[in-house]
CSV table of C-alpha atoms and ligand atoms in Angstrom, one decimal:
chain,number,residue,atom,x,y,z
A,1488,UNK,CA,175.4,163.9,126.0
A,1489,UNK,CA,174.7,161.4,123.3
A,1490,UNK,CA,171.1,161.4,122.3
A,1491,UNK,CA,169.5,158.1,123.0
A,1492,UNK,CA,166.0,157.1,122.1
A,1493,UNK,CA,164.4,156.5,125.4
A,1494,UNK,CA,161.4,154.3,124.9
A,1495,UNK,CA,158.8,156.0,127.0
A,1496,UNK,CA,155.2,155.0,126.6
A,1497,UNK,CA,153.3,156.8,123.8
A,1498,UNK,CA,151.0,159.6,124.7
A,1499,UNK,CA,147.9,157.4,124.6
A,1500,UNK,CA,149.4,154.9,127.0
A,1501,UNK,CA,151.2,157.4,129.1
A,1502,UNK,CA,150.3,158.7,132.5
A,1503,UNK,CA,149.3,162.2,131.3
A,1504,UNK,CA,146.7,160.9,128.9
A,1505,UNK,CA,145.1,158.7,131.5
A,1506,UNK,CA,145.0,161.5,134.0
A,1507,UNK,CA,143.5,163.8,131.4
A,1508,UNK,CA,140.7,161.4,130.5
A,1509,UNK,CA,140.0,160.6,134.2
A,1510,UNK,CA,139.8,164.3,135.1
A,1511,UNK,CA,137.3,165.0,132.3
A,1512,UNK,CA,135.3,162.1,133.4
A,1513,UNK,CA,135.3,163.0,137.1
A,1514,UNK,CA,134.3,166.6,136.5
A,1515,UNK,CA,131.5,165.4,134.2
A,1516,UNK,CA,130.3,163.0,136.9
A,1517,UNK,CA,130.3,165.8,139.5
A,1518,UNK,CA,128.5,167.9,137.0
A,1519,UNK,CA,125.8,165.3,136.8
A,1520,UNK,CA,125.7,165.1,140.6
A,1521,UNK,CA,125.1,168.8,140.7
A,1522,UNK,CA,122.6,168.7,137.8
A,1523,UNK,CA,120.2,166.2,139.3
A,1524,UNK,CA,119.1,168.2,142.3
A,1525,UNK,CA,119.4,171.5,140.4
A,1526,UNK,CA,116.8,170.7,137.7
A,1527,UNK,CA,114.3,169.9,140.5
A,1528,UNK,CA,115.1,173.2,142.1
A,1529,UNK,CA,115.0,175.1,138.8
A,1530,UNK,CA,111.5,173.7,138.1
A,1531,UNK,CA,110.2,174.6,141.5
A,1532,UNK,CA,111.5,178.1,141.3
A,1533,UNK,CA,110.1,178.6,137.9
A,1534,UNK,CA,106.6,177.5,139.0
A,1535,UNK,CA,106.7,179.5,142.2
A,1536,UNK,CA,107.6,182.6,140.1
A,1537,UNK,CA,104.5,181.8,138.0
A,1538,UNK,CA,102.4,181.7,141.2
A,1539,UNK,CA,104.0,185.0,142.2
A,1540,UNK,CA,103.3,186.9,139.0
A,1541,UNK,CA,99.8,185.2,138.8
A,1542,UNK,CA,99.0,186.6,142.2
A,1543,UNK,CA,100.2,190.1,141.1
A,1544,UNK,CA,98.2,189.9,138.0
A,1545,UNK,CA,95.0,188.9,139.7
A,1546,UNK,CA,95.4,191.7,142.2
A,1547,UNK,CA,94.2,194.0,139.4
A,1548,UNK,CA,90.8,192.6,139.9
A,1549,UNK,CA,90.7,193.8,143.4
A,1550,UNK,CA,91.1,197.3,142.2
A,1551,UNK,CA,87.7,197.2,140.5
A,1552,UNK,CA,84.5,197.6,142.5
A,1553,UNK,CA,82.8,194.5,141.1
A,1554,UNK,CA,85.9,192.4,140.5
A,1555,UNK,CA,85.3,192.8,136.8
A,1556,UNK,CA,87.8,194.2,134.3
A,1557,UNK,CA,88.0,194.9,130.6
A,1558,UNK,CA,88.3,191.5,128.8
A,1559,UNK,CA,91.1,192.8,126.7
A,1560,UNK,CA,93.1,193.8,129.8
A,1561,UNK,CA,92.3,190.3,131.2
A,1562,UNK,CA,93.8,188.7,128.2
A,1563,UNK,CA,96.9,190.9,128.4
A,1564,UNK,CA,97.3,190.1,132.1
A,1565,UNK,CA,97.0,186.3,131.4
A,1566,UNK,CA,99.5,186.6,128.5
A,1567,UNK,CA,101.9,188.5,130.7
A,1568,UNK,CA,101.9,185.7,133.2
A,1569,UNK,CA,101.9,183.0,130.5
A,1570,UNK,CA,98.8,181.4,132.0
A,1571,UNK,CA,95.5,180.3,130.7
A,1572,UNK,CA,93.4,180.7,133.8
A,1573,UNK,CA,94.3,182.1,137.2
A,1574,UNK,CA,92.3,181.6,140.4
A,1575,UNK,CA,92.8,182.9,143.9
A,1576,UNK,CA,91.3,182.0,147.2
A,1577,UNK,CA,92.2,184.2,150.1
A,1578,UNK,CA,92.0,183.3,153.8
A,1579,UNK,CA,88.9,185.4,154.3
A,1580,UNK,CA,87.0,183.2,151.8
A,1581,UNK,CA,87.3,185.6,148.8
A,1582,UNK,CA,87.5,183.8,145.4
A,1583,UNK,CA,88.8,185.6,142.3
A,1584,UNK,CA,89.2,184.2,138.8
A,1585,UNK,CA,90.9,185.5,135.7
A,1586,UNK,CA,90.2,183.4,132.7
A,1587,UNK,CA,90.0,185.8,129.7
A,1588,UNK,CA,88.5,184.1,126.7
A,1589,UNK,CA,89.9,180.6,127.6
A,1590,UNK,CA,87.4,177.9,126.7
A,1591,UNK,CA,87.0,175.1,129.2
A,1592,UNK,CA,89.9,172.8,128.9
A,1593,UNK,CA,91.2,169.5,130.1
A,1594,UNK,CA,94.0,169.6,132.7
A,1595,UNK,CA,96.6,166.9,132.1
A,1596,UNK,CA,98.5,167.1,135.4
A,1597,UNK,CA,97.9,168.8,138.6
A,1598,UNK,CA,100.9,170.0,140.5
A,1599,UNK,CA,100.6,170.8,144.2
A,1600,UNK,CA,103.5,173.0,145.2
A,1601,UNK,CA,103.1,172.3,148.9
A,1602,UNK,CA,104.4,168.8,148.2
A,1603,UNK,CA,108.1,169.4,148.2
A,1604,UNK,CA,109.6,165.9,148.6
A,1605,UNK,CA,112.9,165.8,146.9
A,1606,UNK,CA,112.3,162.6,145.0
A,1607,UNK,CA,108.9,163.8,143.9
A,1608,UNK,CA,110.4,167.1,142.7
A,1609,UNK,CA,113.1,165.3,140.8
A,1610,UNK,CA,110.7,162.9,139.2
A,1611,UNK,CA,108.5,165.7,138.1
A,1612,UNK,CA,111.5,167.6,136.7
A,1613,UNK,CA,112.5,164.6,134.6
A,1614,UNK,CA,109.0,163.9,133.6
A,1615,UNK,CA,108.7,167.5,132.2
A,1616,UNK,CA,112.0,167.0,130.3
A,1617,UNK,CA,111.0,163.8,128.5
A,1618,UNK,CA,107.6,165.0,127.3
A,1619,UNK,CA,107.2,165.2,123.6
A,1620,UNK,CA,103.9,167.1,123.6
A,1621,UNK,CA,102.6,170.1,125.4
A,1622,UNK,CA,100.6,169.2,128.5
A,1623,UNK,CA,98.2,171.5,130.4
A,1624,UNK,CA,99.3,171.9,134.0
A,1625,UNK,CA,97.3,173.1,136.9
A,1626,UNK,CA,99.6,174.5,139.5
A,1627,UNK,CA,98.3,175.1,143.0
A,1628,UNK,CA,100.1,176.5,146.0
A,1629,UNK,CA,100.3,179.2,148.6
A,1630,UNK,CA,101.3,182.5,147.1
A,1631,UNK,CA,104.9,183.5,147.9
A,1632,UNK,CA,103.5,187.0,148.6
A,1633,UNK,CA,100.9,186.0,151.2
A,1634,UNK,CA,100.8,182.9,153.3
A,1635,UNK,CA,97.0,182.6,153.5
A,1636,UNK,CA,96.4,183.0,149.8
A,1637,UNK,CA,96.1,180.0,147.6
A,1638,UNK,CA,96.9,180.6,143.9
A,1639,UNK,CA,95.7,178.3,141.2
A,1640,UNK,CA,97.2,178.7,137.7
A,1641,UNK,CA,96.4,176.7,134.6
A,1642,UNK,CA,99.2,176.9,132.1
A,1643,UNK,CA,101.0,175.2,129.2
A,1644,UNK,CA,104.0,173.0,130.2
A,1645,UNK,CA,105.9,173.7,127.0
A,1646,UNK,CA,107.6,176.9,128.1
A,1647,UNK,CA,108.7,175.2,131.3
A,1648,UNK,CA,110.2,172.4,129.3
A,1649,UNK,CA,112.0,174.9,127.1
A,1650,UNK,CA,113.4,176.7,130.1
A,1651,UNK,CA,114.5,173.4,131.7
A,1652,UNK,CA,116.2,172.3,128.5
A,1653,UNK,CA,118.0,175.5,128.1
A,1654,UNK,CA,119.1,175.3,131.7
A,1655,UNK,CA,120.3,171.7,131.2
A,1656,UNK,CA,122.4,172.7,128.1
A,1657,UNK,CA,123.9,175.5,130.1
A,1658,UNK,CA,124.9,173.1,132.9
A,1659,UNK,CA,126.3,170.6,130.4
A,1660,UNK,CA,128.3,173.3,128.6
A,1661,UNK,CA,129.5,174.7,131.8
A,1662,UNK,CA,130.7,171.2,133.1
A,1663,UNK,CA,132.5,170.6,129.8
A,1664,UNK,CA,134.3,173.9,129.9
A,1665,UNK,CA,135.3,173.3,133.6
A,1666,UNK,CA,136.5,169.8,132.9
A,1667,UNK,CA,138.5,170.9,130.0
A,1668,UNK,CA,140.1,173.7,131.9
A,1669,UNK,CA,140.8,171.5,134.9
A,1670,UNK,CA,142.2,168.8,132.7
A,1671,UNK,CA,144.4,171.2,130.8
A,1672,UNK,CA,145.7,172.7,134.0
A,1673,UNK,CA,146.3,169.3,135.6
A,1674,UNK,CA,148.0,168.1,132.4
A,1675,UNK,CA,150.3,171.1,132.4
A,1676,UNK,CA,151.1,170.6,136.1
A,1677,UNK,CA,151.7,166.9,135.7
A,1678,UNK,CA,153.9,167.5,132.7
A,1679,UNK,CA,155.9,170.0,134.6
A,1680,UNK,CA,156.1,168.2,137.9
A,1681,UNK,CA,156.4,164.6,137.0
A,1682,UNK,CA,156.6,163.6,133.3
A,1683,UNK,CA,159.4,165.9,132.3
A,1684,UNK,CA,161.6,165.1,135.3
A,1685,UNK,CA,160.8,161.4,134.9
A,1686,UNK,CA,161.8,161.5,131.2
A,1687,UNK,CA,165.0,163.2,132.2
A,1688,UNK,CA,165.8,160.7,134.9
A,1689,UNK,CA,165.1,157.8,132.6
A,1690,UNK,CA,167.3,159.2,129.9
A,1691,UNK,CA,170.0,159.8,132.4
A,1692,UNK,CA,169.8,156.2,133.6
A,1693,UNK,CA,170.0,154.9,130.0
A,1694,UNK,CA,173.0,157.1,129.3
A,1695,UNK,CA,174.7,156.0,132.5
A,1696,UNK,CA,174.2,152.4,131.7
A,1697,UNK,CA,175.7,152.9,128.3
A,1698,UNK,CA,178.6,155.0,129.3
A,1699,UNK,CA,179.1,155.1,133.1
A,1700,UNK,CA,182.3,157.1,132.9
A,1701,UNK,CA,180.7,160.0,130.9
A,1702,UNK,CA,179.9,162.8,133.4
A,1703,UNK,CA,178.8,165.4,130.9
A,1704,UNK,CA,175.1,164.7,131.2
A,1705,UNK,CA,174.9,164.4,135.0
A,1706,UNK,CA,172.2,166.1,137.0
A,1707,UNK,CA,173.1,169.4,138.6
A,1708,UNK,CA,172.4,169.4,142.3
A,1709,UNK,CA,168.7,169.6,142.5
A,1710,UNK,CA,166.9,171.3,145.4
A,1711,UNK,CA,163.5,169.8,144.9
A,1712,UNK,CA,162.1,168.6,148.1
A,1713,UNK,CA,159.7,166.1,146.7
A,1714,UNK,CA,160.0,162.4,145.8
A,1715,UNK,CA,161.4,163.2,142.4
A,1716,UNK,CA,164.1,165.4,143.9
A,1717,UNK,CA,164.9,162.6,146.3
A,1718,UNK,CA,165.1,160.1,143.4
A,1719,UNK,CA,167.4,162.4,141.4
A,1720,UNK,CA,169.7,162.9,144.4
A,1721,UNK,CA,169.7,159.2,145.2
A,1722,UNK,CA,170.5,158.4,141.6
A,1723,UNK,CA,173.3,161.0,141.5
A,1724,UNK,CA,174.7,159.5,144.7
A,1725,UNK,CA,174.5,156.0,143.2
A,1726,UNK,CA,176.2,157.1,140.0
A,1727,UNK,CA,179.0,158.5,142.1
A,1728,UNK,CA,179.4,155.3,144.0
A,1729,UNK,CA,179.2,153.0,140.9
A,1730,UNK,CA,181.7,155.2,139.1
A,1731,UNK,CA,184.1,155.0,142.0
A,1732,UNK,CA,183.7,151.2,142.2
A,1733,UNK,CA,184.3,150.9,138.5
A,1734,UNK,CA,187.4,153.0,138.7
A,1735,UNK,CA,188.6,151.0,141.7
A,1736,UNK,CA,188.0,147.8,139.9
A,1737,UNK,CA,190.1,148.9,137.0
A,1738,UNK,CA,192.9,150.0,139.3
A,1739,UNK,CA,192.7,146.8,141.3
A,1740,UNK,CA,193.0,144.8,138.1
A,1741,UNK,CA,196.1,146.7,137.2
A,1742,UNK,CA,197.5,146.3,140.7
A,1743,UNK,CA,196.8,142.6,140.6
A,1744,UNK,CA,198.8,142.3,137.4
A,1745,UNK,CA,201.6,144.3,138.9
A,1746,UNK,CA,201.6,142.2,142.1
A,1747,UNK,CA,201.7,138.9,140.2
A,1748,UNK,CA,204.6,140.2,138.1
A,1749,UNK,CA,206.5,141.3,141.2
A,1750,UNK,CA,205.7,138.0,142.9
A,1751,UNK,CA,206.9,136.0,140.0
A,1752,UNK,CA,210.3,137.8,139.9
A,1753,UNK,CA,210.6,137.8,143.7
A,1754,UNK,CA,210.1,134.1,144.0
A,1755,UNK,CA,212.9,133.6,141.5
A,1756,UNK,CA,215.2,135.8,143.6
A,1757,UNK,CA,214.1,134.0,146.8
A,1758,UNK,CA,214.8,130.6,145.2
A,1759,UNK,CA,218.4,131.8,144.4
A,1760,UNK,CA,218.7,133.1,148.0
A,1761,UNK,CA,217.5,129.8,149.3
A,1762,UNK,CA,220.1,127.9,147.3
A,1763,UNK,CA,222.9,130.1,148.7
A,1764,UNK,CA,221.5,129.7,152.2
A,1765,UNK,CA,221.6,125.9,151.8
A,1766,UNK,CA,225.2,126.2,151.0
A,1767,UNK,CA,225.8,128.4,154.0
A,1768,UNK,CA,224.4,125.6,156.2
A,1769,UNK,CA,227.4,123.5,155.1
A,1770,UNK,CA,229.9,126.3,156.0
A,1771,UNK,CA,232.9,125.5,158.2
A,1772,UNK,CA,232.2,128.6,160.2
A,1773,UNK,CA,230.0,127.6,163.1
A,1774,UNK,CA,228.6,131.2,163.4
A,1775,UNK,CA,227.4,131.1,159.8
A,1776,UNK,CA,226.0,127.6,160.2
A,1777,UNK,CA,224.0,128.7,163.2
A,1778,UNK,CA,222.4,131.6,161.3
A,1779,UNK,CA,221.4,129.5,158.3
A,1780,UNK,CA,218.2,127.8,159.7
A,1781,UNK,CA,216.7,131.2,160.8
A,1782,UNK,CA,217.5,132.6,157.4
A,1783,UNK,CA,215.9,129.7,155.7
A,1784,UNK,CA,212.7,130.1,157.8
A,1785,UNK,CA,212.6,133.8,156.9
A,1786,UNK,CA,213.0,133.0,153.2
A,1787,UNK,CA,210.2,130.3,153.4
A,1788,UNK,CA,208.0,132.8,155.1
A,1789,UNK,CA,208.7,135.3,152.3
A,1790,UNK,CA,207.9,132.7,149.7
A,1791,UNK,CA,204.6,131.8,151.5
A,1792,UNK,CA,203.7,135.5,151.7
A,1793,UNK,CA,204.2,135.8,148.0
A,1794,UNK,CA,202.1,132.8,147.2
A,1795,UNK,CA,199.3,133.7,149.6
A,1796,UNK,CA,199.1,137.3,148.3
A,1797,UNK,CA,199.2,136.1,144.8
A,1798,UNK,CA,196.4,133.5,145.3
A,1799,UNK,CA,194.2,136.0,147.1
A,1800,UNK,CA,194.5,138.7,144.5
A,1801,UNK,CA,194.4,136.4,141.5
A,1802,UNK,CA,191.1,134.7,142.0
A,1803,UNK,CA,188.1,134.7,144.3
A,1804,UNK,CA,187.3,131.8,146.6
A,1805,UNK,CA,187.7,128.5,144.9
A,1806,UNK,CA,184.5,126.7,143.9
A,1807,UNK,CA,183.6,124.3,146.8
A,1808,UNK,CA,183.5,120.6,146.0
A,1809,UNK,CA,181.0,119.1,148.3
A,1810,UNK,CA,181.4,115.7,149.9
A,1811,UNK,CA,180.1,113.9,152.9
A,1812,UNK,CA,182.5,113.1,155.8
A,1813,UNK,CA,182.8,112.6,159.5
A,1814,UNK,CA,183.7,115.9,161.1
A,1815,UNK,CA,185.4,114.3,164.1
A,1816,UNK,CA,187.9,112.6,161.8
A,1817,UNK,CA,188.7,115.9,160.1
A,1818,UNK,CA,189.2,117.6,163.4
A,1819,UNK,CA,191.7,115.0,164.5
A,1820,UNK,CA,193.6,115.5,161.2
A,1821,UNK,CA,193.8,119.2,161.8
A,1822,UNK,CA,195.2,118.4,165.3
A,1823,UNK,CA,197.9,116.3,163.6
A,1824,UNK,CA,198.7,119.1,161.2
A,1825,UNK,CA,199.2,121.5,164.1
A,1826,UNK,CA,201.5,119.1,166.0
A,1827,UNK,CA,204.5,121.3,165.6
A,1828,UNK,CA,202.8,124.3,167.0
A,1829,UNK,CA,201.1,122.3,169.8
A,1830,UNK,CA,204.4,120.8,171.0
A,1831,UNK,CA,204.0,118.8,174.1
A,1832,UNK,CA,202.3,121.3,176.4
A,1833,UNK,CA,199.5,122.6,174.3
A,1834,UNK,CA,196.4,120.6,173.5
A,1835,UNK,CA,193.9,120.4,170.6
A,1836,UNK,CA,190.7,118.9,172.0
A,1837,UNK,CA,187.8,117.5,169.9
A,1838,UNK,CA,184.4,117.6,171.4
A,1839,UNK,CA,182.7,116.5,168.2
A,1840,UNK,CA,180.5,113.5,168.2
A,1841,UNK,CA,182.1,110.6,166.4
A,1842,UNK,CA,179.0,109.9,164.3
A,1843,UNK,CA,178.4,113.5,163.1
A,1844,UNK,CA,178.6,113.6,159.3
A,1845,UNK,CA,178.5,116.8,157.4
A,1846,UNK,CA,178.3,117.8,153.8
A,1847,UNK,CA,180.9,120.5,152.9
A,1848,UNK,CA,184.2,121.0,151.0
A,1849,UNK,CA,186.5,118.9,153.2
A,1850,UNK,CA,189.7,120.5,152.1
A,1851,UNK,CA,188.3,124.0,152.7
A,1852,UNK,CA,187.0,123.1,156.2
A,1853,UNK,CA,190.4,121.6,157.0
A,1854,UNK,CA,192.1,124.9,155.9
A,1855,UNK,CA,189.7,127.0,157.9
A,1856,UNK,CA,190.0,125.0,161.2
A,1857,UNK,CA,193.8,124.9,160.8
A,1858,UNK,CA,193.9,128.7,160.3
A,1859,UNK,CA,191.8,129.2,163.4
A,1860,UNK,CA,193.9,126.7,165.4
A,1861,UNK,CA,197.1,128.4,164.2
A,1862,UNK,CA,195.9,131.8,165.2
A,1863,UNK,CA,194.9,130.7,168.7
A,1864,UNK,CA,198.2,128.9,169.3
A,1865,UNK,CA,200.3,131.7,167.8
A,1866,UNK,CA,198.5,134.1,170.2
A,1867,UNK,CA,199.4,132.0,173.2
A,1868,UNK,CA,196.5,129.7,173.8
A,1869,UNK,CA,197.3,126.5,175.7
A,1870,UNK,CA,194.2,124.7,174.8
A,1871,UNK,CA,191.9,124.8,171.8
A,1872,UNK,CA,188.6,123.0,171.7
A,1873,UNK,CA,186.4,122.2,168.7
A,1874,UNK,CA,182.7,121.6,169.3
A,1875,UNK,CA,179.8,121.1,166.9
A,1876,UNK,CA,176.0,121.4,167.2
A,1877,UNK,CA,173.1,120.7,165.0
A,1878,UNK,CA,170.6,123.5,165.0
A,1879,UNK,CA,167.5,124.4,163.0
A,1880,UNK,CA,169.7,126.9,161.2
A,1881,UNK,CA,172.2,124.3,160.2
A,1882,UNK,CA,175.5,123.0,161.6
A,1883,UNK,CA,177.5,125.2,164.0
A,1884,UNK,CA,181.1,124.4,164.6
A,1885,UNK,CA,182.8,126.4,167.4
A,1886,UNK,CA,186.5,126.8,167.9
A,1887,UNK,CA,187.2,128.0,171.5
A,1888,UNK,CA,190.6,128.8,173.0
A,1889,UNK,CA,192.0,130.0,176.3
A,1890,UNK,CA,194.3,132.6,174.8
A,1891,UNK,CA,194.4,136.4,175.5
A,1892,UNK,CA,191.5,137.3,173.2
A,1893,UNK,CA,191.8,139.4,170.1
A,1894,UNK,CA,193.8,142.7,170.4
A,1895,UNK,CA,191.9,145.9,169.5
A,1896,UNK,CA,193.7,146.4,166.2
A,1897,UNK,CA,192.6,142.9,165.1
A,1898,UNK,CA,189.0,143.5,166.2
A,1899,UNK,CA,188.8,146.8,164.3
A,1900,UNK,CA,189.7,145.1,161.0
A,1901,UNK,CA,188.4,141.7,161.7
A,1902,UNK,CA,188.1,139.7,158.4
A,1903,UNK,CA,189.5,142.5,156.3
A,1904,UNK,CA,192.3,141.2,154.1
A,1905,UNK,CA,195.8,142.5,154.8
A,1906,UNK,CA,194.5,144.8,157.5
A,1907,UNK,CA,193.4,142.5,160.3
A,1908,UNK,CA,196.8,141.3,161.4
A,1909,UNK,CA,198.0,142.4,164.9
A,1910,UNK,CA,200.9,139.9,164.9
A,1911,UNK,CA,204.4,140.4,163.8
A,1912,UNK,CA,205.0,138.4,160.7
A,1913,UNK,CA,201.2,138.0,160.1
A,1914,UNK,CA,199.8,138.8,156.7
A,1915,UNK,CA,196.2,139.4,157.9
A,1916,UNK,CA,194.8,137.0,155.3
A,1917,UNK,CA,193.9,134.0,157.5
A,1918,UNK,CA,190.5,135.1,158.8
A,1919,UNK,CA,189.6,137.0,155.6
A,1920,UNK,CA,190.2,133.8,153.5
A,1921,UNK,CA,188.5,131.6,156.1
A,1922,UNK,CA,185.3,133.7,156.0
A,1923,UNK,CA,185.4,133.8,152.2
A,1924,UNK,CA,185.6,130.0,152.0
A,1925,UNK,CA,182.7,129.6,154.5
A,1926,UNK,CA,180.5,132.0,152.6
A,1927,UNK,CA,181.4,130.2,149.3
A,1928,UNK,CA,179.9,127.1,150.9
A,1929,UNK,CA,176.7,128.9,151.8
A,1930,UNK,CA,177.8,129.3,155.4
A,1931,UNK,CA,179.6,132.0,157.5
A,1932,UNK,CA,182.4,132.6,160.0
A,1933,UNK,CA,181.8,134.8,163.0
A,1934,UNK,CA,183.6,135.9,166.1
A,1935,UNK,CA,181.3,134.8,168.9
A,1936,UNK,CA,183.3,136.1,171.9
A,1937,UNK,CA,186.6,137.6,172.7
A,1938,UNK,CA,187.8,138.3,176.2
A,1939,UNK,CA,190.9,138.2,178.3
A,1940,UNK,CA,190.3,134.5,178.9
A,1941,UNK,CA,189.9,133.4,175.4
A,1942,UNK,CA,188.2,133.7,172.0
A,1943,UNK,CA,185.5,131.7,170.3
A,1944,UNK,CA,184.9,131.6,166.6
A,1945,UNK,CA,181.9,129.9,165.0
A,1946,UNK,CA,181.6,128.4,161.6
A,1947,UNK,CA,178.0,127.9,160.4
A,1948,UNK,CA,176.9,125.7,157.6
A,1949,UNK,CA,173.4,125.7,156.1
A,1950,UNK,CA,170.9,123.0,157.0
A,1951,UNK,CA,171.6,121.0,153.9
A,1952,UNK,CA,175.0,120.3,155.4
A,1953,UNK,CA,173.4,118.3,158.2
A,1954,UNK,CA,173.0,114.6,157.4
A,1955,UNK,CA,171.1,111.9,159.2
A,1956,UNK,CA,173.5,109.9,161.4
B,2528,ATP,N1,192.2,133.0,168.6
B,2528,ATP,C1,192.7,134.2,168.6
B,2528,ATP,N2,193.1,134.8,169.8
B,2528,ATP,C2,193.7,136.0,169.8
B,2528,ATP,N3,193.9,136.8,168.7
B,2528,ATP,C3,193.5,136.3,167.5
B,2528,ATP,C4,192.9,135.0,167.4
B,2528,ATP,N4,192.6,134.8,166.1
B,2528,ATP,C5,193.1,135.9,165.4
B,2528,ATP,N5,193.6,136.8,166.3
B,2528,ATP,C6,194.1,138.1,165.9
B,2528,ATP,O1,193.5,138.4,164.7
B,2528,ATP,C7,194.6,138.8,163.8
B,2528,ATP,C8,194.2,138.4,162.4
B,2528,ATP,O2,194.2,137.0,162.1
B,2528,ATP,P1,194.5,136.5,160.7
B,2528,ATP,O3,194.6,135.0,160.8
B,2528,ATP,O4,193.5,137.1,159.8
B,2528,ATP,O5,195.9,137.1,160.3
B,2528,ATP,P2,197.3,136.7,160.8
B,2528,ATP,O6,197.2,135.5,161.7
B,2528,ATP,O7,197.9,137.9,161.5
B,2528,ATP,O8,198.1,136.5,159.5
B,2528,ATP,P3,198.0,135.2,158.6
B,2528,ATP,O9,197.0,134.2,159.2
B,2528,ATP,O10,197.5,135.7,157.3
B,2528,ATP,O11,199.3,134.7,158.5
B,2528,ATP,C9,195.8,138.1,164.3
B,2528,ATP,O12,196.9,138.8,163.9
B,2528,ATP,C10,195.6,138.1,165.7
B,2528,ATP,O13,196.1,139.3,166.3
B,2529,MG,MG1,196.4,133.7,161.0
């Protein structure tokens, strides 16, 4: 496979980088969403733990008869809790206090732990975080160990702030690690599942466009069940079809050249044969003279077949030359052209309004109507009628006959060149060419109905073909 520089977007503008950044962002956002309630919770737990240890510490007083203990022990107990003063009031009215050598001090904030509103807790948590100086807190609340005991602790806020900060850093670090891991995993998955196959598909497309006949770099049959697998299979299918079409086109071109060469020579031969037949017509032998006209007709048919085939293979439909004309006049002309086929018994009836003017290629419409008329009469119709209507979709011209309808063989290959004929001596080009000519003018030709009592064909022309009367 020739290596072609497929211009895929650079990493920064590509899909993977975007997904990478978005993933990191999303995980960080969810980290924040988790962080907000968790600092409130962390602070509450921390303070409750203080109440708990404070309660434990003050219980030491109860062990003494007069609620007095050694001042040194008192200081040690307070240090252990990390409090300056501890107070306790139990349900039975007992008051205990542990204050060591703490001088009277000013409390900055009083925290009542029985107020557990979420917003309140969150605000207080943030408030602690943003403090730049140590505050003295007085924390009150029921002891977690006994529901009827209120513990009162005076302590420094600074250690709480330090713990909160450490906790915040931990959460941030954790979020970053998680987002990096998730992003890396996602990136790898994306690379594996989408980017790589997409690059392969794109490269394949570029290669195919440049050298459609080169099959060396084609996909193997992929068994992927997802959208990419489907795209690969569809592309492989399309490649196959395009390749076939290209090959067929090349062969058809060769065939066309061969046909025109054969035609050319054949027409020369037929011209000679015609000359000889002409002379036969002047023969003294009456038998020979009688055979001459039939022979001439056959030769003419052969020449016509050559010309029609040649014209059909050589070029597509001729470019239409639009003009405006009265349709009824043209229908009458076609009738005159068919005079020989009509003879005296058969009739060509025009039901077209005399003032209906249309815009189309007059010569082509003549040829189409004549073809349809010839077909009907050749198949045994006694009467052929042409009608025309103006509709929102444009002009509709109907050619209806009372013949036997189309035989199955003709219906099977209707409008297919060289295949649609079900008549001895027919080429099978008439309807195919007629439809091509109609489509070239922006219209169409269709078989409307075919039954044992006749066939109806309809020519349609686009709305621009209709003109004001
Ligand atoms: N009005 C019709 N009634 C019955 N059969 C028809 C009618 N028009 C066409 N056919 C059938 O359709 C076939 C195809 O018609 P088409 O004009 O394409 O080819 P053809 O008449 O056989 O040959 P060509 O017109 O090229 O000389 C005819 O052979 C005929 O059997
Ligand atoms: Mg015909």
